[in-house]
XYZ file of C-alpha atoms in Angstrom:
524
model
C -166.283 -142.397 8.343
C -164.431 -142.984 5.075
C -166.233 -144.428 2.090
C -165.824 -148.186 2.292
C -167.623 -149.465 -0.791
C -165.204 -148.069 -3.353
C -163.196 -150.555 -5.360
C -159.431 -150.666 -5.646
C -158.192 -148.508 -8.567
C -157.743 -150.631 -11.690
C -154.744 -149.631 -13.746
C -155.020 -150.262 -17.442
C -152.488 -151.475 -19.958
C -152.716 -148.461 -22.315
C -149.419 -147.355 -23.949
C -147.066 -144.938 -22.264
C -148.104 -141.323 -22.539
C -144.690 -139.858 -23.255
C -141.051 -140.009 -22.217
C -139.846 -137.591 -19.561
C -136.655 -136.875 -21.468
C -134.433 -138.684 -23.909
C -131.993 -139.477 -21.124
C -132.488 -142.019 -18.382
C -133.720 -140.509 -15.105
C -133.576 -142.240 -11.720
C -137.124 -142.504 -10.435
C -136.050 -141.749 -6.879
C -134.792 -138.327 -7.969
C -138.429 -137.344 -8.390
C -139.022 -137.759 -4.680
C -136.973 -138.700 -1.667
C -140.031 -140.556 -0.387
C -139.947 -142.796 -3.481
C -136.474 -143.985 -2.499
C -137.409 -144.624 1.112
C -141.055 -145.337 0.307
C -142.013 -143.160 3.287
C -140.382 -142.180 6.522
C -143.441 -143.658 8.220
C -144.044 -146.650 5.978
C -141.931 -149.175 7.829
C -139.924 -150.043 4.717
C -136.537 -148.810 3.532
C -134.437 -149.717 0.512
C -131.209 -151.498 1.394
C -128.544 -152.531 -1.061
C -127.150 -156.040 -0.938
C -123.737 -154.413 -0.591
C -123.010 -151.748 1.999
C -120.954 -149.922 -0.603
C -123.534 -149.790 -3.393
C -126.714 -147.791 -3.724
C -129.800 -149.576 -4.999
C -131.173 -147.613 -7.979
C -133.925 -148.084 -10.502
C -134.045 -146.332 -13.868
C -136.766 -145.790 -16.405
C -136.971 -144.086 -19.763
C -140.760 -143.957 -19.892
C -143.493 -143.532 -17.318
C -146.931 -145.033 -17.842
C -149.391 -142.173 -17.582
C -152.804 -143.615 -18.244
C -155.087 -145.499 -15.875
C -158.659 -146.491 -16.598
C -160.099 -146.022 -13.083
C -163.467 -147.135 -14.387
C -164.106 -143.970 -16.460
C -164.051 -143.114 -20.158
C -160.943 -143.797 -22.265
C -158.482 -140.927 -22.777
C -158.485 -138.587 -25.737
C -161.328 -136.122 -25.330
C -160.406 -134.350 -22.091
C -158.455 -131.120 -21.712
C -156.398 -132.662 -18.903
C -155.619 -136.022 -17.362
C -155.683 -134.418 -13.905
C -157.256 -131.149 -12.791
C -156.300 -130.137 -9.234
C -158.356 -127.668 -7.216
C -156.088 -126.155 -4.574
C -152.306 -125.690 -4.660
C -151.393 -126.572 -1.094
C -148.876 -129.202 -0.072
C -150.883 -132.243 -1.203
C -152.151 -130.685 -4.410
C -148.754 -129.432 -5.528
C -147.101 -132.779 -4.756
C -149.753 -134.787 -6.640
C -149.742 -132.417 -9.620
C -145.972 -132.232 -9.962
C -145.515 -135.978 -9.663
C -148.350 -136.653 -12.114
C -146.751 -134.300 -14.643
C -143.381 -135.977 -14.140
C -145.107 -139.303 -14.804
C -146.257 -137.941 -18.172
C -149.794 -136.757 -17.424
C -151.282 -133.499 -18.664
C -152.066 -131.558 -15.492
C -153.701 -128.264 -14.509
C -153.949 -126.586 -11.107
C -156.294 -123.787 -10.136
C -155.635 -121.580 -7.110
C -156.919 -118.273 -5.760
C -154.809 -115.077 -5.760
C -152.207 -114.748 -2.998
C -153.070 -113.214 0.362
C -151.633 -113.657 3.824
C -155.183 -114.203 5.133
C -157.386 -116.747 3.375
C -160.957 -116.022 2.283
C -163.474 -117.168 -0.308
C -161.596 -115.085 -2.894
C -157.952 -115.298 -1.751
C -155.464 -118.106 -1.164
C -152.128 -118.583 -2.898
C -149.761 -121.251 -4.215
C -148.252 -123.100 -1.277
C -151.450 -123.338 0.757
C -151.912 -123.230 4.514
C -148.525 -124.604 5.582
C -146.456 -122.238 3.491
C -148.556 -119.079 3.694
C -150.512 -119.118 6.961
C -149.339 -122.139 8.906
C -146.031 -123.923 9.472
C -143.686 -121.440 7.789
C -144.905 -118.059 9.094
C -145.607 -119.619 12.495
C -142.024 -120.912 12.766
C -140.676 -117.497 11.744
C -142.631 -115.923 14.604
C -141.484 -118.682 16.961
C -137.872 -117.853 16.075
C -138.554 -114.164 16.719
C -140.115 -114.854 20.105
C -137.270 -117.084 21.308
C -134.744 -114.238 21.215
C -136.212 -112.759 24.392
C -135.434 -116.020 26.206
C -131.936 -116.049 24.716
C -131.323 -112.562 26.094
C -132.367 -113.834 29.534
C -130.172 -116.941 29.194
C -127.115 -114.930 28.199
C -126.758 -113.124 31.539
C -125.395 -116.208 33.274
C -122.809 -116.544 30.520
C -121.421 -113.043 31.070
C -123.398 -111.001 28.582
C -124.678 -107.566 29.616
C -126.668 -105.001 27.669
C -126.472 -101.246 28.136
C -130.100 -100.902 27.073
C -133.023 -103.300 27.121
C -133.395 -105.005 23.697
C -136.491 -103.770 21.873
C -138.598 -105.577 19.307
C -140.185 -103.950 16.250
C -143.327 -105.843 15.244
C -143.693 -104.083 11.887
C -140.215 -105.168 10.791
C -140.990 -108.785 11.672
C -144.299 -108.840 9.787
C -142.892 -107.049 6.734
C -139.969 -109.485 6.476
C -142.261 -112.453 7.048
C -144.602 -111.331 4.267
C -141.708 -110.777 1.888
C -140.605 -114.353 2.522
C -144.128 -115.649 1.857
C -144.180 -113.776 -1.466
C -140.879 -115.421 -2.368
C -142.145 -118.885 -1.432
C -145.415 -118.647 -3.344
C -143.370 -117.670 -6.401
C -141.159 -120.722 -5.893
C -144.186 -123.011 -5.779
C -145.442 -121.531 -9.039
C -142.029 -122.124 -10.618
C -141.938 -125.719 -9.388
C -145.236 -126.435 -11.116
C -144.330 -124.484 -14.253
C -141.038 -126.348 -14.567
C -142.912 -129.642 -14.326
C -145.155 -128.594 -17.217
C -148.281 -128.030 -15.112
C -150.811 -125.470 -16.395
C -151.561 -122.802 -13.758
C -155.032 -121.257 -13.673
C -155.892 -118.441 -11.252
C -159.379 -118.425 -9.814
C -161.883 -120.392 -7.760
C -162.677 -123.850 -9.080
C -166.133 -125.394 -8.866
C -167.012 -128.899 -9.986
C -169.814 -128.949 -12.570
C -169.906 -132.681 -13.245
C -167.567 -135.655 -12.608
C -165.241 -134.501 -15.398
C -165.716 -130.722 -15.594
C -164.433 -127.813 -13.504
C -165.626 -124.203 -13.820
C -162.992 -121.542 -13.078
C -164.273 -117.971 -13.329
C -166.841 -118.957 -15.935
C -164.511 -121.030 -18.124
C -165.016 -124.787 -18.308
C -162.185 -127.337 -18.247
C -162.638 -131.068 -18.746
C -160.488 -133.658 -16.981
C -160.307 -137.430 -16.761
C -159.567 -137.098 -13.022
C -160.300 -134.254 -10.620
C -158.336 -133.815 -7.389
C -159.643 -131.749 -4.482
C -156.913 -130.443 -2.180
C -158.356 -127.227 -0.798
C -157.363 -127.826 2.841
C -159.184 -126.308 5.795
C -160.043 -122.952 7.333
C -159.960 -121.759 10.975
C -163.230 -122.109 12.878
C -164.641 -119.505 15.310
C -167.680 -120.552 17.371
C -170.818 -118.475 16.940
C -171.111 -116.669 20.280
C -172.150 -113.062 20.976
C -169.286 -110.745 20.052
C -167.431 -113.344 17.973
C -166.957 -110.709 15.257
C -164.424 -109.085 17.621
C -162.266 -112.219 17.722
C -159.356 -113.187 15.474
C -158.261 -116.592 14.195
C -154.806 -118.015 13.485
C -154.705 -116.465 9.995
C -155.203 -112.968 11.386
C -152.854 -113.596 14.333
C -149.994 -114.075 11.879
C -150.609 -110.721 10.216
C -151.694 -108.300 12.945
C -150.884 -104.595 12.469
C -149.483 -104.422 16.011
C -148.359 -106.762 18.782
C -151.092 -107.670 21.278
C -150.550 -106.136 24.710
C -152.887 -108.570 26.419
C -154.383 -111.513 24.562
C -156.877 -114.237 25.425
C -156.309 -117.446 23.472
C -159.310 -119.767 23.491
C -158.403 -123.404 22.916
C -156.056 -126.043 24.240
C -154.696 -127.625 21.077
C -151.346 -127.244 19.342
C -152.296 -123.984 17.599
C -153.245 -122.408 20.934
C -150.060 -123.411 22.761
C -147.847 -122.399 19.833
C -149.320 -118.896 19.648
C -149.227 -118.594 23.434
C -145.466 -119.202 23.289
C -145.046 -116.720 20.445
C -146.855 -113.840 22.120
C -145.369 -114.633 25.531
C -141.868 -114.476 24.052
C -142.714 -111.151 22.404
C -143.708 -109.805 25.851
C -147.499 -109.907 25.549
C -149.645 -110.747 28.581
C -151.028 -114.166 27.580
C -154.082 -115.981 28.974
C -155.225 -119.403 27.741
C -158.840 -120.511 28.210
C -159.510 -124.237 27.860
C -162.650 -126.289 28.421
C -160.721 -129.192 29.920
C -158.291 -129.492 32.814
C -155.203 -129.873 30.594
C -153.695 -128.823 27.296
C -153.305 -130.997 24.208
C -155.992 -133.648 24.440
C -154.775 -136.888 22.884
C -151.114 -136.354 23.775
C -149.281 -138.367 26.404
C -150.498 -137.367 29.890
C -147.007 -136.869 31.300
C -146.086 -134.606 28.390
C -149.298 -132.605 28.843
C -148.542 -132.011 32.521
C -144.914 -131.099 31.869
C -145.709 -128.570 29.136
C -148.361 -126.887 31.264
C -145.876 -126.484 34.121
C -143.163 -125.081 31.864
C -145.525 -122.594 30.203
C -146.783 -121.420 33.589
C -143.193 -120.817 34.731
C -142.772 -118.501 31.743
C -145.708 -116.377 32.863
C -148.611 -117.719 30.800
C -151.849 -117.779 32.798
C -154.232 -120.723 32.393
C -158.011 -120.625 32.847
C -159.067 -124.274 32.915
C -162.530 -125.760 32.555
C -163.847 -122.474 31.195
C -166.143 -122.250 28.185
C -166.409 -118.868 26.395
C -169.926 -117.471 26.292
C -169.529 -113.943 24.960
C -167.050 -111.219 23.989
C -167.880 -107.651 25.002
C -166.161 -104.593 23.555
C -165.980 -101.549 25.826
C -165.948 -97.891 24.834
C -162.129 -97.749 25.110
C -161.793 -100.580 22.581
C -160.699 -103.229 25.080
C -162.358 -106.643 25.122
C -163.857 -108.695 27.948
C -164.229 -112.453 27.717
C -167.201 -113.923 29.556
C -167.053 -117.623 30.439
C -169.061 -120.047 32.538
C -166.865 -119.071 35.521
C -166.871 -115.302 35.190
C -165.458 -112.436 33.137
C -161.865 -111.376 32.471
C -161.378 -107.809 31.251
C -158.752 -105.705 29.517
C -157.810 -107.746 26.450
C -156.569 -106.009 23.329
C -157.172 -109.225 21.375
C -159.221 -112.389 21.750
C -158.022 -115.252 19.568
C -159.912 -118.470 18.902
C -157.768 -121.547 18.272
C -160.677 -123.954 18.378
C -159.908 -126.105 15.387
C -160.204 -126.010 11.616
C -162.935 -127.147 9.255
C -162.573 -128.623 5.736
C -162.886 -125.883 3.118
C -165.551 -127.645 1.043
C -168.310 -125.037 0.773
C -169.394 -123.914 -2.712
C -167.263 -126.474 -4.555
C -170.248 -128.213 -6.143
C -169.540 -131.465 -4.312
C -173.074 -132.171 -3.146
C -174.453 -131.648 -6.635
C -172.169 -134.258 -8.220
C -172.684 -136.798 -5.427
C -169.422 -136.596 -3.447
C -170.094 -137.904 0.066
C -168.999 -135.784 3.015
C -169.109 -136.016 6.799
C -171.187 -133.735 9.012
C -168.189 -131.403 9.359
C -167.740 -131.158 5.585
C -164.790 -133.550 5.309
C -164.675 -135.498 2.057
C -165.023 -139.242 2.547
C -162.426 -141.251 0.627
C -161.293 -144.849 0.339
C -157.789 -146.091 1.117
C -156.534 -144.792 -2.247
C -157.978 -141.275 -1.670
C -160.874 -141.772 -4.100
C -164.252 -140.259 -3.285
C -167.688 -141.758 -3.866
C -167.470 -140.415 -7.440
C -164.892 -142.621 -9.245
C -163.223 -139.788 -11.186
C -162.919 -137.421 -8.208
C -160.144 -137.751 -5.605
C -159.163 -135.836 -2.467
C -156.019 -135.495 -0.332
C -154.883 -133.453 2.641
C -156.821 -131.724 5.398
C -159.989 -131.616 3.314
C -160.373 -135.350 4.064
C -159.744 -134.903 7.816
C -157.606 -138.028 8.140
C -154.319 -136.958 9.751
C -154.071 -133.206 9.270
C -150.316 -132.755 8.927
C -148.359 -131.321 6.010
C -146.025 -134.336 5.593
C -149.095 -136.586 5.513
C -150.674 -134.487 2.753
C -147.416 -134.768 0.803
C -147.472 -138.543 1.244
C -151.101 -138.749 0.108
C -150.414 -136.582 -2.948
C -147.435 -138.674 -3.989
C -149.359 -141.909 -3.473
C -152.232 -140.641 -5.603
C -149.923 -139.723 -8.489
C -148.376 -143.195 -8.398
C -151.793 -144.830 -8.321
C -153.143 -142.899 -11.293
C -150.137 -142.387 -13.530
C -147.249 -144.699 -12.579
C -149.022 -148.055 -12.856
C -148.369 -148.495 -9.118
C -151.479 -148.548 -6.853
C -150.266 -147.014 -3.603
C -152.047 -146.610 -0.292
C -150.865 -143.875 2.094
C -149.212 -145.436 5.143
C -150.418 -143.910 8.409
C -148.507 -146.154 10.803
C -146.376 -144.317 13.376
C -146.686 -140.838 11.885
C -144.436 -138.488 13.894
C -145.648 -135.049 14.922
C -144.292 -131.908 16.540
C -145.753 -129.035 18.513
C -143.701 -125.835 18.349
C -144.709 -124.738 21.801
C -142.088 -123.312 24.140
C -140.670 -125.752 25.089
C -141.499 -127.787 21.953
C -142.766 -131.361 21.724
C -141.798 -134.227 19.437
C -143.557 -137.580 19.430
C -143.946 -140.766 17.435
C -145.905 -143.931 18.169
C -148.324 -144.654 21.015
C -148.901 -142.681 24.183
C -148.625 -144.531 27.494
C -152.414 -144.630 27.749
C -152.824 -146.005 24.227
C -150.100 -148.592 24.789
C -151.732 -149.904 27.968
C -155.069 -150.205 26.189
C -153.571 -152.041 23.208
C -150.784 -154.118 24.790
C -151.608 -154.290 28.489
C -148.233 -154.959 30.104
C -145.718 -152.250 29.171
C -142.434 -150.815 30.443
C -141.949 -147.052 30.564
C -138.486 -145.449 30.591
C -138.425 -141.757 31.544
C -135.834 -139.066 32.080
C -136.541 -135.601 33.458
C -133.414 -133.464 33.557
C -132.005 -129.969 33.495
C -130.201 -129.238 30.216
C -126.582 -128.174 30.535
C -127.333 -124.691 29.222
C -129.693 -124.031 32.146
C -126.969 -124.633 34.722
C -125.478 -121.193 34.058
C -128.523 -119.342 32.810
C -130.293 -119.966 36.105
C -133.616 -120.428 34.324
C -135.940 -123.286 35.353
C -135.819 -124.999 31.950
C -136.040 -128.784 31.970
C -136.440 -131.621 29.456
C -138.539 -134.766 29.720
C -138.034 -137.877 27.565
C -140.184 -140.988 27.555
C -139.823 -144.374 25.866
C -142.724 -146.833 25.944
C -141.981 -150.520 25.400
C -144.034 -153.728 25.215
C -142.953 -155.772 28.263
C -143.439 -159.110 26.509
C -141.623 -158.445 23.231
C -139.342 -155.462 23.959
C -140.926 -153.736 20.972
C -140.648 -149.948 21.233
C -144.201 -148.571 21.062
C -143.761 -144.848 21.548
C -141.235 -142.044 21.945
C -142.172 -138.686 23.468
C -140.030 -135.684 24.277
C -140.651 -132.136 25.492
C -137.775 -129.699 25.655
C -135.457 -127.697 23.437
C -134.824 -129.318 20.023
C -137.341 -132.115 20.675
C -138.873 -131.975 17.166
C -135.484 -132.395 15.490
C -134.479 -135.257 17.782
C -137.752 -137.115 17.213
C -137.512 -136.402 13.474
C -134.255 -138.352 13.338
C -135.649 -141.110 15.568
C -138.788 -141.483 13.459
C -136.676 -141.875 10.328
C -135.155 -144.984 11.934
C -138.415 -146.035 13.598
C -138.806 -149.349 11.733
C -135.503 -150.465 13.262
C -135.934 -148.891 16.694
C -139.220 -150.698 17.295
C -137.408 -154.022 16.888
C -134.290 -153.394 18.902
C -134.801 -151.995 22.379
C -131.336 -153.228 23.344
C -129.826 -150.968 20.704
C -131.798 -147.966 21.923
C -130.932 -148.569 25.553
C -127.238 -149.350 25.247
C -125.909 -147.231 22.392
C -123.129 -144.818 23.388
C -124.235 -141.197 23.710
C -122.724 -138.474 21.519
C -122.028 -135.920 24.268
C -123.157 -134.712 27.670
C -126.509 -132.925 27.391
C -127.780 -132.785 30.965
C -126.757 -132.034 34.508
C -128.219 -133.172 37.836
């Protein structure tokens, strides 16, 4: 439960800290989300003329805010950020652009996180969204080879995949990206400090034995994969390790039914591993629309992934030949080269000094914050997965930008969590925004549901059993669009575009239903 007794940030009337440059700079150039407010905020700028763009200019940015703490002047920094992931980088860069003196501390780069390694860019860039998508792309080629036969393509030899080439190229790209994130911060005038930060008091951070004082401290250290403590768990791998294995798994057990589990199942299945998913429930993806859950399970099964439902892991046993057996409440499955746990992530808040300075946390270690991302200590703030609100990279970016505006732009800004879109890069992938059918019934009662389940045109020649399902959920009384769900090729990109126009779509069902289509995409 988030801290609820914290007051709204009070922005002072102190003089501007400095000018960004001598020239006038459009504020919206600092962030696309400033121009649109947020793709999920329900508000978009619109010029009074369709031929003019609405712009705002400023020559100075107000940098100081009182926030109930001591006046400026005797701190090393206005903002000290611990953790250079998506939210931390966004908040730090924006704060510096608003004229604040900012420092960021981050651990040395590694593809696998630990208490002593991390890297600029954080989970999404280094061991999440980016490397995962690169492996998804790699795995999809095997399906493309299968598809191509119906279109006349033949191959003299069976295409072969080299795992070491993929991992080497992926790691080279991660090295490039972490360097880019460093440059982004350097170019904004942010001081970069390598090492592990620990909070000593409400205004002091210790990094490798050196103390730094700051008017405001931001915690954006993200989360870490969680492996349950069962016998043999030391033989298991998590999602970090799965992205950097020395060799491709021949037979892998993936424990978990969430988005990380189904994404890695698709990756290894596409790379020709024997994939087994063990889930405690009857279906994948708890919390997603029921029809989408059923459809994805069917499609994954058709691709050869084997499901073990309502099974709870009890132990992992390693045999003399190095193979692993997974024991569950229903029996034992043998012969795995790898057992992967995709059973969630936990906030990375251990050994940060939070308890000692009075920062309130949940039982899972998530930092409790108010609606402006402030903790129970007025000078300490937190954004991103470490707060366990909505654990998505675009949300962390939104929270970081909102925090910078609140502290240094004289503009108190609450993150807007209404209708946040999300994607699952399973195979086939999912895109969704708004309410599920079950949520809509509970909240609105009488609803209309429009569905389409079709074979995409490409599958008519490939001969593969690929299908697409689309679902639109509407309030029967008002015609307000409540939810959009899609599972099939390119679903995330389609829903991304739809969510950008969501504030308009939810008002005009007639437009959604009767607009002219761009081209033929399906076949009976």
